[in-house]
Short mmCIF file of C-alpha atoms and ligand atoms in Angstrom, two decimals:
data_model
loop_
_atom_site.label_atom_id
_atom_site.label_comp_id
_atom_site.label_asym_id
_atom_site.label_seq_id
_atom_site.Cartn_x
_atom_site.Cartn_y
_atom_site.Cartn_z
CA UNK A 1 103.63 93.53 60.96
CA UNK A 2 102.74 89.84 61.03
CA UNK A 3 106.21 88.19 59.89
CA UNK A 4 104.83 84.47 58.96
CA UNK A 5 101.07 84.86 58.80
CA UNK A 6 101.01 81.26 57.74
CA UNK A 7 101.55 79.94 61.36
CA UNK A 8 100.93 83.35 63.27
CA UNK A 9 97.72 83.76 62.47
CA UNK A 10 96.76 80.09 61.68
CA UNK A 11 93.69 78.82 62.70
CA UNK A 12 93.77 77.51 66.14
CA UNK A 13 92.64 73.81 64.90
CA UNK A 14 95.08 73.50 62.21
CA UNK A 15 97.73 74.68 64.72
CA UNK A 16 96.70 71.65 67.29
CA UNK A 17 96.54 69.57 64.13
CA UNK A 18 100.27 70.35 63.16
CA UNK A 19 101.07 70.57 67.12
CA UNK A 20 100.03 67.05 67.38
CA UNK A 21 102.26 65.88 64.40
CA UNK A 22 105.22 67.36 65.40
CA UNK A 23 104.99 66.36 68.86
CA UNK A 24 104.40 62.45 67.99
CA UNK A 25 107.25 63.12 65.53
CA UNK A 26 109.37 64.83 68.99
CA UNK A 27 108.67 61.68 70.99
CA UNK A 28 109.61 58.84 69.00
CA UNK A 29 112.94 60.44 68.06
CA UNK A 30 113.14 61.08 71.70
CA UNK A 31 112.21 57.44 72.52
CA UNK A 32 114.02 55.95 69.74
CA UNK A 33 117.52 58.20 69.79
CA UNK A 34 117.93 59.63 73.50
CA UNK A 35 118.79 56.82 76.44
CA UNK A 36 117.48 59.50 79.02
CA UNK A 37 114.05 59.65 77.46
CA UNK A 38 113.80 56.50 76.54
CA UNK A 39 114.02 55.70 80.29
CA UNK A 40 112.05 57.69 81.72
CA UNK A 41 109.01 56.58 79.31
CA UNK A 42 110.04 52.98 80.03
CA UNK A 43 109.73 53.76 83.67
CA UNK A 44 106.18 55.47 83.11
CA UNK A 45 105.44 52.75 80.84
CA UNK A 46 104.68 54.86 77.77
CA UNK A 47 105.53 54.54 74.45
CA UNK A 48 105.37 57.40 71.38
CA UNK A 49 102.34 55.29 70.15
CA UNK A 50 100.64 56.06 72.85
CA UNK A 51 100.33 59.41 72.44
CA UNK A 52 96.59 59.99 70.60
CA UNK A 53 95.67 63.47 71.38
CA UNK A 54 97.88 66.53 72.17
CA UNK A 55 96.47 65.58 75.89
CA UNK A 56 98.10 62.44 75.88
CA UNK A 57 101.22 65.36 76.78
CA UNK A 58 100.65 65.26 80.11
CA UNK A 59 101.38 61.61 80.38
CA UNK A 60 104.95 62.02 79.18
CA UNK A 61 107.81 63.07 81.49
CA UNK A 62 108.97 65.90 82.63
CA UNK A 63 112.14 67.58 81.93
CA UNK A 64 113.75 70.21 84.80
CA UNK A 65 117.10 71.77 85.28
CA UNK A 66 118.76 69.22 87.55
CA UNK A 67 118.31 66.71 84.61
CA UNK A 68 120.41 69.17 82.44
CA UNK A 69 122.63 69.10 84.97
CA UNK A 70 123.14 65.33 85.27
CA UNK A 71 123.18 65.00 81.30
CA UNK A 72 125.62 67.83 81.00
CA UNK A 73 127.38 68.72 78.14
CA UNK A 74 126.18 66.14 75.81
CA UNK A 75 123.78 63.80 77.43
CA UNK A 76 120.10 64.88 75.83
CA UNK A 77 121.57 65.54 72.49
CA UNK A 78 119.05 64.18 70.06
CA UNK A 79 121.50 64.24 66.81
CA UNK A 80 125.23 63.62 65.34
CA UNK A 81 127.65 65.69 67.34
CA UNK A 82 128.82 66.32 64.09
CA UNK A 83 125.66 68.33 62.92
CA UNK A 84 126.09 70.65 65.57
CA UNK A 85 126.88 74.02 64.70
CA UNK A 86 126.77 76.10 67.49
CA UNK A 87 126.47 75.88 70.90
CA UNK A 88 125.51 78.57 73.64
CA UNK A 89 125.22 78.60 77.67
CA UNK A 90 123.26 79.91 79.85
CA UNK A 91 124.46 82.92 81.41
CA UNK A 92 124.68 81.92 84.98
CA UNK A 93 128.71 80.57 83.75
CA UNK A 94 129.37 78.57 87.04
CA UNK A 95 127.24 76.06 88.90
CA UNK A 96 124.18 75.38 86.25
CA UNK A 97 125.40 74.55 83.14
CA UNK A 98 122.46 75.02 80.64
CA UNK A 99 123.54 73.87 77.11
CA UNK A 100 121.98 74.54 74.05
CA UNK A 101 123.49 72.91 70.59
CA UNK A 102 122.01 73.86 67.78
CA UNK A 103 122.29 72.18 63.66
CA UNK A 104 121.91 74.13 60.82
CA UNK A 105 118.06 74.01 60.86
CA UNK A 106 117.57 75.02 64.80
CA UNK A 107 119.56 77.85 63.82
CA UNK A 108 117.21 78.75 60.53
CA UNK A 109 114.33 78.02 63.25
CA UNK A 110 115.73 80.99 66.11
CA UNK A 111 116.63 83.18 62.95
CA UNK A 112 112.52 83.03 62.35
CA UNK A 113 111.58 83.06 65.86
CA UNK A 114 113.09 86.20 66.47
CA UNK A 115 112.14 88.24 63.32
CA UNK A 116 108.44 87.12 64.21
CA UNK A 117 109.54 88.87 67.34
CA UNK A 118 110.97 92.31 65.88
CA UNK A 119 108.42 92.30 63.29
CA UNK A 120 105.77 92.60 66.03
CA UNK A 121 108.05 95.56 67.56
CA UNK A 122 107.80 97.50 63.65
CA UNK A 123 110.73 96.17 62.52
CA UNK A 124 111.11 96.16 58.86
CA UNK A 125 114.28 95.62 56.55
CA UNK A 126 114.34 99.49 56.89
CA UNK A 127 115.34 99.70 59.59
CA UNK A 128 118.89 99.77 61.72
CA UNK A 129 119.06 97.68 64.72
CA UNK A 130 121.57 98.17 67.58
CA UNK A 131 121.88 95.08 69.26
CA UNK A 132 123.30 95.63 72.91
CA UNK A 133 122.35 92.12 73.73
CA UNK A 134 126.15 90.31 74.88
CA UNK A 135 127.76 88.58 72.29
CA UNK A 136 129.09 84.89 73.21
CA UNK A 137 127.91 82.24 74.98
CA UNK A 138 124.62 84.14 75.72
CA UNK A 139 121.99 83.95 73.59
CA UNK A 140 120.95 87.54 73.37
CA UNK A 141 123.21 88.87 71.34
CA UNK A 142 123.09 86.08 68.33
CA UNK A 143 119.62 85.75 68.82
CA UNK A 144 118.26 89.38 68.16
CA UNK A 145 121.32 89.12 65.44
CA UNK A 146 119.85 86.09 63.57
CA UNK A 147 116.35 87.55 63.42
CA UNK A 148 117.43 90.85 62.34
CA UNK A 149 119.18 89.35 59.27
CA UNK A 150 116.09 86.86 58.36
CA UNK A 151 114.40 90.58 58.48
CA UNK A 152 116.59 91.78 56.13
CA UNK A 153 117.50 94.62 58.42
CA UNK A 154 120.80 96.15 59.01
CA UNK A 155 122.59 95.22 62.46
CA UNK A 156 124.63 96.55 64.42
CA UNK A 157 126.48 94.11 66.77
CA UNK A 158 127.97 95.92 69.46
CA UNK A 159 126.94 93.78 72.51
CA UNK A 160 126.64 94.95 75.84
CA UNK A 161 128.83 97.54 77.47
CA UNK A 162 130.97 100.37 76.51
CA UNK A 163 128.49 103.02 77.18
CA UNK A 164 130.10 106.06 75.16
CA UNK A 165 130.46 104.34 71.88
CA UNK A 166 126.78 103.06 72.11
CA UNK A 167 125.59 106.39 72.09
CA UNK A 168 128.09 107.68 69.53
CA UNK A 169 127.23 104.45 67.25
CA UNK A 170 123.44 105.75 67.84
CA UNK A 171 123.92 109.02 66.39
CA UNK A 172 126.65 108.22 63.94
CA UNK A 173 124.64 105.47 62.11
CA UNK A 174 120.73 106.51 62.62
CA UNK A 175 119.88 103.83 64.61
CA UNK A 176 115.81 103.12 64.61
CA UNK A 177 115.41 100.17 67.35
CA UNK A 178 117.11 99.28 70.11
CA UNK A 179 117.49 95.53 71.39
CA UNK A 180 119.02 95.23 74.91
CA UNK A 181 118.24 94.43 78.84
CA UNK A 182 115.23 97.09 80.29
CA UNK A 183 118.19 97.88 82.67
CA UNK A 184 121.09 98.26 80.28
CA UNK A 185 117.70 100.93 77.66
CA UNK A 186 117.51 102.82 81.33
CA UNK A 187 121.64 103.28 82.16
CA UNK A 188 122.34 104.80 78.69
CA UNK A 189 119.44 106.93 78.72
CA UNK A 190 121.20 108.30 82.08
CA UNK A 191 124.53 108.46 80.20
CA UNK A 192 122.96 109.95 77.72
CA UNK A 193 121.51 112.99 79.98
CA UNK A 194 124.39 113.33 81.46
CA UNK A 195 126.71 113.73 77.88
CA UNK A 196 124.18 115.95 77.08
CA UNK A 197 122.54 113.84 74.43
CA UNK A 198 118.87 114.51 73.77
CA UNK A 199 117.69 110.85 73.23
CA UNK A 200 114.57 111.83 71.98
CA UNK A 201 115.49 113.69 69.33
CA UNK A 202 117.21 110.19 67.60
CA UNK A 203 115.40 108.53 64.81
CA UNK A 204 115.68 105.28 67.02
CA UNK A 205 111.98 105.00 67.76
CA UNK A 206 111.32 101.26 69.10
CA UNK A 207 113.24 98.41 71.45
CA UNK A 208 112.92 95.05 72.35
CA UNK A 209 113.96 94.49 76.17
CA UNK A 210 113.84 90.87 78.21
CA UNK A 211 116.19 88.77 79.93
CA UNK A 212 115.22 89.66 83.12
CA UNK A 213 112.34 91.16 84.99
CA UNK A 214 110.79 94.37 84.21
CA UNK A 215 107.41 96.84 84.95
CA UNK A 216 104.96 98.68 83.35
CA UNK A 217 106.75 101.59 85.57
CA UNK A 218 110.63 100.53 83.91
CA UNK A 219 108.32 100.71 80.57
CA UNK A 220 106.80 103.66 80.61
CA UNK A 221 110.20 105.31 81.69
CA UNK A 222 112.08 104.17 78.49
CA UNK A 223 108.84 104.72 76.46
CA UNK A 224 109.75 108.46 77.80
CA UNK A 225 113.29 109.06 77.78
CA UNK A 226 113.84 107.88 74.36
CA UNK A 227 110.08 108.68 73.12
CA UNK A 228 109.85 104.82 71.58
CA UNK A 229 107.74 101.94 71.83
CA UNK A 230 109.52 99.10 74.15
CA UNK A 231 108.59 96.19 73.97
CA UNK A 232 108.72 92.68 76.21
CA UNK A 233 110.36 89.90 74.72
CA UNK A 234 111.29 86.42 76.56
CA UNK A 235 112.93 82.97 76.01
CA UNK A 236 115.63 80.98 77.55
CA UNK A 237 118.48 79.34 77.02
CA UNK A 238 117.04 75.65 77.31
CA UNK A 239 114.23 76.14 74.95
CA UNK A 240 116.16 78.25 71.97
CA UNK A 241 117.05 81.60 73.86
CA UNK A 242 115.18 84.83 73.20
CA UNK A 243 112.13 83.94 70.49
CA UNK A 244 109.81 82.09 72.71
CA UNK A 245 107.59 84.82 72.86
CA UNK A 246 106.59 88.59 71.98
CA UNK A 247 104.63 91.35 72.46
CA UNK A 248 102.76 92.93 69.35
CA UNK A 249 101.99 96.43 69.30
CA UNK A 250 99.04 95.97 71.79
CA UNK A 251 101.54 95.73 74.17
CA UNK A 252 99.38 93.55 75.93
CA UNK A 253 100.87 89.99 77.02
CA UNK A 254 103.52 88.04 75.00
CA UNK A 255 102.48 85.46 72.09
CA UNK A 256 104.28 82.12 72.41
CA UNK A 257 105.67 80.82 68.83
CA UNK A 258 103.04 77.99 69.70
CA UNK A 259 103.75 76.31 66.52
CA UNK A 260 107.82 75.71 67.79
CA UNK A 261 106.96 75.69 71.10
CA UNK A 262 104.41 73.86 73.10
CA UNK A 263 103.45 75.49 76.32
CA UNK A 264 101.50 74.41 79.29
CA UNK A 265 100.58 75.66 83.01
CA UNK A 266 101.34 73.54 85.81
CA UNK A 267 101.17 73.37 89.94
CA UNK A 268 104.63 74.09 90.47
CA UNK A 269 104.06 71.56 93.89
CA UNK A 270 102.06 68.52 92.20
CA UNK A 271 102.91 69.23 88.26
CA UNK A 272 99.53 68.94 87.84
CA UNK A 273 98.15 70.49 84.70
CA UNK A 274 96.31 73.65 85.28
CA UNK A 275 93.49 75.05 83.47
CA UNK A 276 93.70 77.81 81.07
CA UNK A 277 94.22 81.26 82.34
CA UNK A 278 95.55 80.28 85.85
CA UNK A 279 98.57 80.89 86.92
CA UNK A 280 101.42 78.03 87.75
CA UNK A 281 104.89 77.25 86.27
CA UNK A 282 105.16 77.77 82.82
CA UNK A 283 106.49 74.17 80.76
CA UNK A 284 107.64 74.07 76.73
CA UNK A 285 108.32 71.54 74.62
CA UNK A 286 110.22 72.01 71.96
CA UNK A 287 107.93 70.78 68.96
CA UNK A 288 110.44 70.82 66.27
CA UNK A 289 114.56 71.42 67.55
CA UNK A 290 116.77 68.71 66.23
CA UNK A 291 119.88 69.50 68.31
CA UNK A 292 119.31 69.57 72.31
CA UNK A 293 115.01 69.04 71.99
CA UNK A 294 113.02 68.93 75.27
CA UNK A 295 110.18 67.44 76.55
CA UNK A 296 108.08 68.98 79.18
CA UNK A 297 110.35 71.39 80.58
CA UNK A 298 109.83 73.24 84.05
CA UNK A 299 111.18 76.85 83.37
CA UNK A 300 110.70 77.84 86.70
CA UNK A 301 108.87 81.24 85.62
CA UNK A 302 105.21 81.94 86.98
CA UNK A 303 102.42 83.35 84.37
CA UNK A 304 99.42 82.34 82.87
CA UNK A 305 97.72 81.71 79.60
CA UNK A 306 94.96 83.39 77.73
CA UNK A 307 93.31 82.83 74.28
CA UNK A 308 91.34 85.80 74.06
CA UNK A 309 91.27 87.49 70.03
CA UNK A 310 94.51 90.04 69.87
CA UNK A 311 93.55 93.20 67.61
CA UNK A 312 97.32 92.40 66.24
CA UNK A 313 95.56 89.25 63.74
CA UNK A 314 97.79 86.45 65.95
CA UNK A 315 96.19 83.63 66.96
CA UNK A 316 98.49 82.37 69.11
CA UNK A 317 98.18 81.81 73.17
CA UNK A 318 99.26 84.58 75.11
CA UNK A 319 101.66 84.36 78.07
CA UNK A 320 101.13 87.30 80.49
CA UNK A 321 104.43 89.12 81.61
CA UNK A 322 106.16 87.09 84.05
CA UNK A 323 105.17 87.57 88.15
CA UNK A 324 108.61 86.04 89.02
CA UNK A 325 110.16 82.34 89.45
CA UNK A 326 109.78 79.46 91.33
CA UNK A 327 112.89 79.15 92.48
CA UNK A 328 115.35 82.00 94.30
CA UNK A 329 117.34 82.12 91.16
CA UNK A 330 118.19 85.93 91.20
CA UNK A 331 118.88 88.14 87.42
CA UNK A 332 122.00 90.24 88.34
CA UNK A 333 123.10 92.19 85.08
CA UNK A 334 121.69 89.75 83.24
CA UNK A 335 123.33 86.66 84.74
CA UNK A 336 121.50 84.22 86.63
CA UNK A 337 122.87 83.38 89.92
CA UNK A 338 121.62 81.32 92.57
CA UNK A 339 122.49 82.22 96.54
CA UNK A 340 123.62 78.72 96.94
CA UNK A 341 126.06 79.17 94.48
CA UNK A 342 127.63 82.22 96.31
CA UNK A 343 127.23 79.84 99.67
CA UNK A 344 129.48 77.67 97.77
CA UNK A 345 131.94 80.10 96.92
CA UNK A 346 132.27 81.63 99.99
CA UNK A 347 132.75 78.31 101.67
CA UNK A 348 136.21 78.10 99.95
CA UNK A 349 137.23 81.57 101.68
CA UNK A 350 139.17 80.73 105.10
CA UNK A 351 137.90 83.12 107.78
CA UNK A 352 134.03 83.61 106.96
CA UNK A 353 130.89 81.54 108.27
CA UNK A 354 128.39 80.10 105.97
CA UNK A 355 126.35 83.18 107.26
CA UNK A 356 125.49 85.80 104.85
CA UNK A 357 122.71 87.82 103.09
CA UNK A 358 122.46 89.43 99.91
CA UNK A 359 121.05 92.96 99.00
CA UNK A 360 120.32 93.50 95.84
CA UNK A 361 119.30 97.19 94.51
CA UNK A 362 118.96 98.95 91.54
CA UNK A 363 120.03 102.39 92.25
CA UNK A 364 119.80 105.67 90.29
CA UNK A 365 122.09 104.46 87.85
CA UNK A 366 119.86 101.87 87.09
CA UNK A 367 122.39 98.84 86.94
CA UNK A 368 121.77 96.48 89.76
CA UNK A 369 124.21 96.64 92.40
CA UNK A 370 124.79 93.66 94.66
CA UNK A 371 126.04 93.61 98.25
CA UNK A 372 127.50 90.48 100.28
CA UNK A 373 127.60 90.94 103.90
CA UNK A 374 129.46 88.08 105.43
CA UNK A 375 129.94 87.29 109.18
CA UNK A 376 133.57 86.79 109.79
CA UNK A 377 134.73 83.88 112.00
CA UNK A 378 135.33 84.91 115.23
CA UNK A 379 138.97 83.41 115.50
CA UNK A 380 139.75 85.75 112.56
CA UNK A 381 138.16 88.86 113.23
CA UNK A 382 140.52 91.29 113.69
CA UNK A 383 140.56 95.35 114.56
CA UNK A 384 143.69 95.29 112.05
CA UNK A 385 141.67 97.32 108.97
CA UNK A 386 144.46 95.58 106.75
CA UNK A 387 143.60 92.19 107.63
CA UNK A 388 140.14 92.72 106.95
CA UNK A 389 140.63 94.71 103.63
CA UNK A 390 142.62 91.86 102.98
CA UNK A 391 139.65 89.33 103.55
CA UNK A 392 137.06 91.28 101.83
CA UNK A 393 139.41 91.24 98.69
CA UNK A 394 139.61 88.01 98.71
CA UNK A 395 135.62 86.87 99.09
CA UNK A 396 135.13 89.63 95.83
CA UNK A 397 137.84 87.75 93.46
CA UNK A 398 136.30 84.42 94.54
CA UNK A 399 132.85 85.79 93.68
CA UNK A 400 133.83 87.61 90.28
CA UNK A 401 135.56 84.38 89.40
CA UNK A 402 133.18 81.92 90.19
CA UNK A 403 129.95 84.28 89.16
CA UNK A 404 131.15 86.05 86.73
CA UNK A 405 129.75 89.19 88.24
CA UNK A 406 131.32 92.22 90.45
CA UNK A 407 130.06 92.03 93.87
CA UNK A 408 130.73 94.51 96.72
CA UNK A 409 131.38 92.45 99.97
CA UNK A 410 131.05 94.22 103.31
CA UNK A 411 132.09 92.24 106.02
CA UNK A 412 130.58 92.11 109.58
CA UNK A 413 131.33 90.89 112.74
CA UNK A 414 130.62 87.74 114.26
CA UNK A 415 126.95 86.40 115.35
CA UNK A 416 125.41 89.87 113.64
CA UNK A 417 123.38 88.28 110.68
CA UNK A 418 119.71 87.44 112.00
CA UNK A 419 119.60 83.21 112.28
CA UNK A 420 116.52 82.14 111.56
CA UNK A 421 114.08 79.22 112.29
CA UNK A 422 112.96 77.54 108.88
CA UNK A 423 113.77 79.15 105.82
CA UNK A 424 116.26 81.38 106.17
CA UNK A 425 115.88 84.66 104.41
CA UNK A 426 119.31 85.22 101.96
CA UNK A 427 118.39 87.87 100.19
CA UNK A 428 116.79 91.31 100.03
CA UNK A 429 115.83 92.24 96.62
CA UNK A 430 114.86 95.70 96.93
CA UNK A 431 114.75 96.28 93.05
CA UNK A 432 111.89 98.35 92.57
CA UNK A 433 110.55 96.51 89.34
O1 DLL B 1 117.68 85.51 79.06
C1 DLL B 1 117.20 84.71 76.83
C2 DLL B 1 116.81 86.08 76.41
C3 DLL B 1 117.73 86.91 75.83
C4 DLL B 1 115.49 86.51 76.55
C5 DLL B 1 117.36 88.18 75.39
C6 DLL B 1 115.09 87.76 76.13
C7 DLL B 1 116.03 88.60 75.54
P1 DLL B 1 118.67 82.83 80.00
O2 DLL B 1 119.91 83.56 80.27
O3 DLL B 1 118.72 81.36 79.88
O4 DLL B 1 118.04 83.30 78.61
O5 DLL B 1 117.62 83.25 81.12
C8 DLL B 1 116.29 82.79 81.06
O6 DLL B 1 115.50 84.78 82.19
O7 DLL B 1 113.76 81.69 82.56
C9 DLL B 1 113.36 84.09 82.92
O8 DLL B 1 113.41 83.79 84.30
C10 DLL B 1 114.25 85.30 82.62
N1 DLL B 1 113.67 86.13 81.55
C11 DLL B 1 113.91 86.07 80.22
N2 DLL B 1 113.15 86.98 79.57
C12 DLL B 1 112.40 87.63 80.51
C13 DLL B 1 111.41 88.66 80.49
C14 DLL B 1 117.67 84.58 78.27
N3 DLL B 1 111.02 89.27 79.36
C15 DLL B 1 115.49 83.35 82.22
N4 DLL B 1 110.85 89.02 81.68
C16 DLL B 1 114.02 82.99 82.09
C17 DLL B 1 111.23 88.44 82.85
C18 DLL B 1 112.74 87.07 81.78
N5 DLL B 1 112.16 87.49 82.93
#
């Protein structure tokens, strides 16, 4: 089902008609109400009345994530801190703060983003959705949560975790549609198996899975253990969260809520803009957020567009499924982490060498599993198991404190990781996506 036909299936020159509006609207607010903007258009030497066409776009500035970082908390915020009336983080806790503060109306805009997005997954205010997104700072969880309640639907929050009750929650309460992680829809099928629990036999008979990367393969498998439809949904923190864009029930690339969002294709090297349909980094602007707006911003993620008809009714561009990130920002669980954030923590640990590499592997349980192997300084390597038990304890508190994630830390002697000439090879993702 088409949730807002009205801009969903609008017709494509009405949408660059309103796309133009609201981004004229986006830059003199921007120009007139934000310091950091207003400097970097002084410094290209453009002004909001310079901006004619929605081409004129690619004259403004660019926004990435070290400018987040150098703004952080409050720095790009576009209104009263006083109309703000939430605020979430990316998940990747330490390191990267990514904020997003939101007024009354951003909130009202997410809430509409997202049931656009279960709507394309069948979701009607039938149905019961179990929301296994986390709960908190992240935006899953609120975000599926708001767009289920525009819906009219019933929700059930449970966030992320606690395996059992999930599946007793399932049952208990009927539950038709299933928003979580791809990872998190394939571990509680496995729990599932193993309590015995015939998945497939559950009314629940559709599921909207993102935050992180996923297959055709990873879909076809949870098409199959819980005989649904699962769908690929994407967003992130920066731009709203989850609501950016959606598959419809072609199942068949993900349409970008064009008229909130404003995407282009760029040469990740020159930020050049690149023609339709090839791929490059992936850039939004916000066209109408009043709280934290952005213009121009480099996600980092690697697609491409396309504008060919959908048998859905949408209009709207079409973002294939992402092929991965420009950056070495790895998805553990969920959380983003970058290696050079574990560098730093391990730097704190007395006894290691800035030497290390990091496997990453989702197993049979499906849940990725990370391991740390970390050369140990050779005035501290010891044959005394204690001290080294000792050690390795010490490098896994630093990293669940500082990442917020459990890592297993093997330690190794000294001089044993491979050194490398030019760029050095941290990690071994051998996820099979
Ligand atoms: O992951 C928002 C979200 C929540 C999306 C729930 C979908 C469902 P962040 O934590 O800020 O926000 O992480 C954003 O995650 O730049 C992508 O690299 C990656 N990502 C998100 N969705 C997908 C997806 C949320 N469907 C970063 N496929 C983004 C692949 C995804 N990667």
């Amino acid at each position: 089902m088409i949730f807002n036909p009205e801009y969903e299936a609008m017709d494509g020159e009405a949408r660059k008609r309103l796309q133009f509006a609201r981004l004229k609207n986006l830059a003199e607010k921007l120009y007139a109400g934000v310091a950091f903007y207003r400097k970097r258009m002084d410094e290209r030497g453009i002004q909001p009345r310079h901006i004619r066409s929605l081409k004129d776009i690619e004259g403004l500035p660019f926004t990435t994530k070290d400018d987040l970082r150098e703004t952080f908390p409050y720095g790009l915020l576009a209104c009263p801190r006083s109309s703000i009336e939430e605020i979430h983080l990316s998940s990747g806790t330490t390191g990267i703060p990514v904020v997003d503060a939101y007024t009354h109306r951003d909130i009202e805009t997410w809430g509409e983003a997202m049931a656009r997005t279960l709507a394309a997954a069948g979701c009607t205010r039938d149905d019961t959705v179990q929301n296994c997104y986390g709960y908190g700072l992240f935006t899953g969880g609120p975000g599926a949560h708001y767009g289920a309640r525009v819906l009219g639907a019933n929700v059930l929050p449970m966030s992320s975790g606690n395996t059992a009750r999930q599946l007793q929650v399932m049952r208990h309460f009927g539950t038709t549609m299933l928003t979580c992680t791809p990872s998190y829809a394939l571990f509680m099928a496995e729990e599932a198996r193993e309590a015995g629990i015939d998945l497939r036999s559950l009314p629940l008979n559709k599921g909207c899975f993102g935050a992180e990367p996923w297959s055709e393969n990873m879909r076809r498998e949870i098409e199959a253990q819980y005989a649904m439809r699962a769908y690929d949904i994407y967003g992130l923190t920066e731009i709203i969260g989850p609501g950016v864009a959606f598959e419809c029930e072609a199942q068949d690339g993900l349409h970008i809520n064009e008229d909130l969002f404003y995407p282009e294709i760029i040469d990740p090297d020159t930020g050049a803009a690149l023609p339709e349909g090839e791929k490059g980094e992936l850039v939004f602007t916000t066209l109408t957020k009043e709280g934290t707006p952005l213009l121009r911003y480099r996600t980092r993620d690697i697609t491409f567009l396309r504008r060919d008809p959908c048998p859905c009714g949408r209009t709207t561009v079409k973002m294939h499924r992402l092929f991965g990130r420009t950056d070495d920002m790895l998805i553990i669980r969920g959380v983003n982490v970058f290696p050079s954030q574990i560098e730093h923590a391990l730097i704190e640990v007395e006894g290691t060498e800035p030497h290390y590499l990091i496997l990453v592997d989702r197993g049979a349980s499906h849940l990725d599993a990370v391991e740390l192997q970390v050369e140990v300084n050779k005035n501290f390597f010891s044959d005394e198991t204690k001290d080294m038990e000792g050690l390795r304890n010490r490098i896994e508190g630093v990293m669940k404190s500082k990442l917020g994630i459990s890592i297993k830390v093997k330690l190794v002697e000294p001089k044993t990781i491979e050194r490398s000439i030019g760029k050095s090879k941290r990690v071994v993702d051998r996820r099979a996506l």
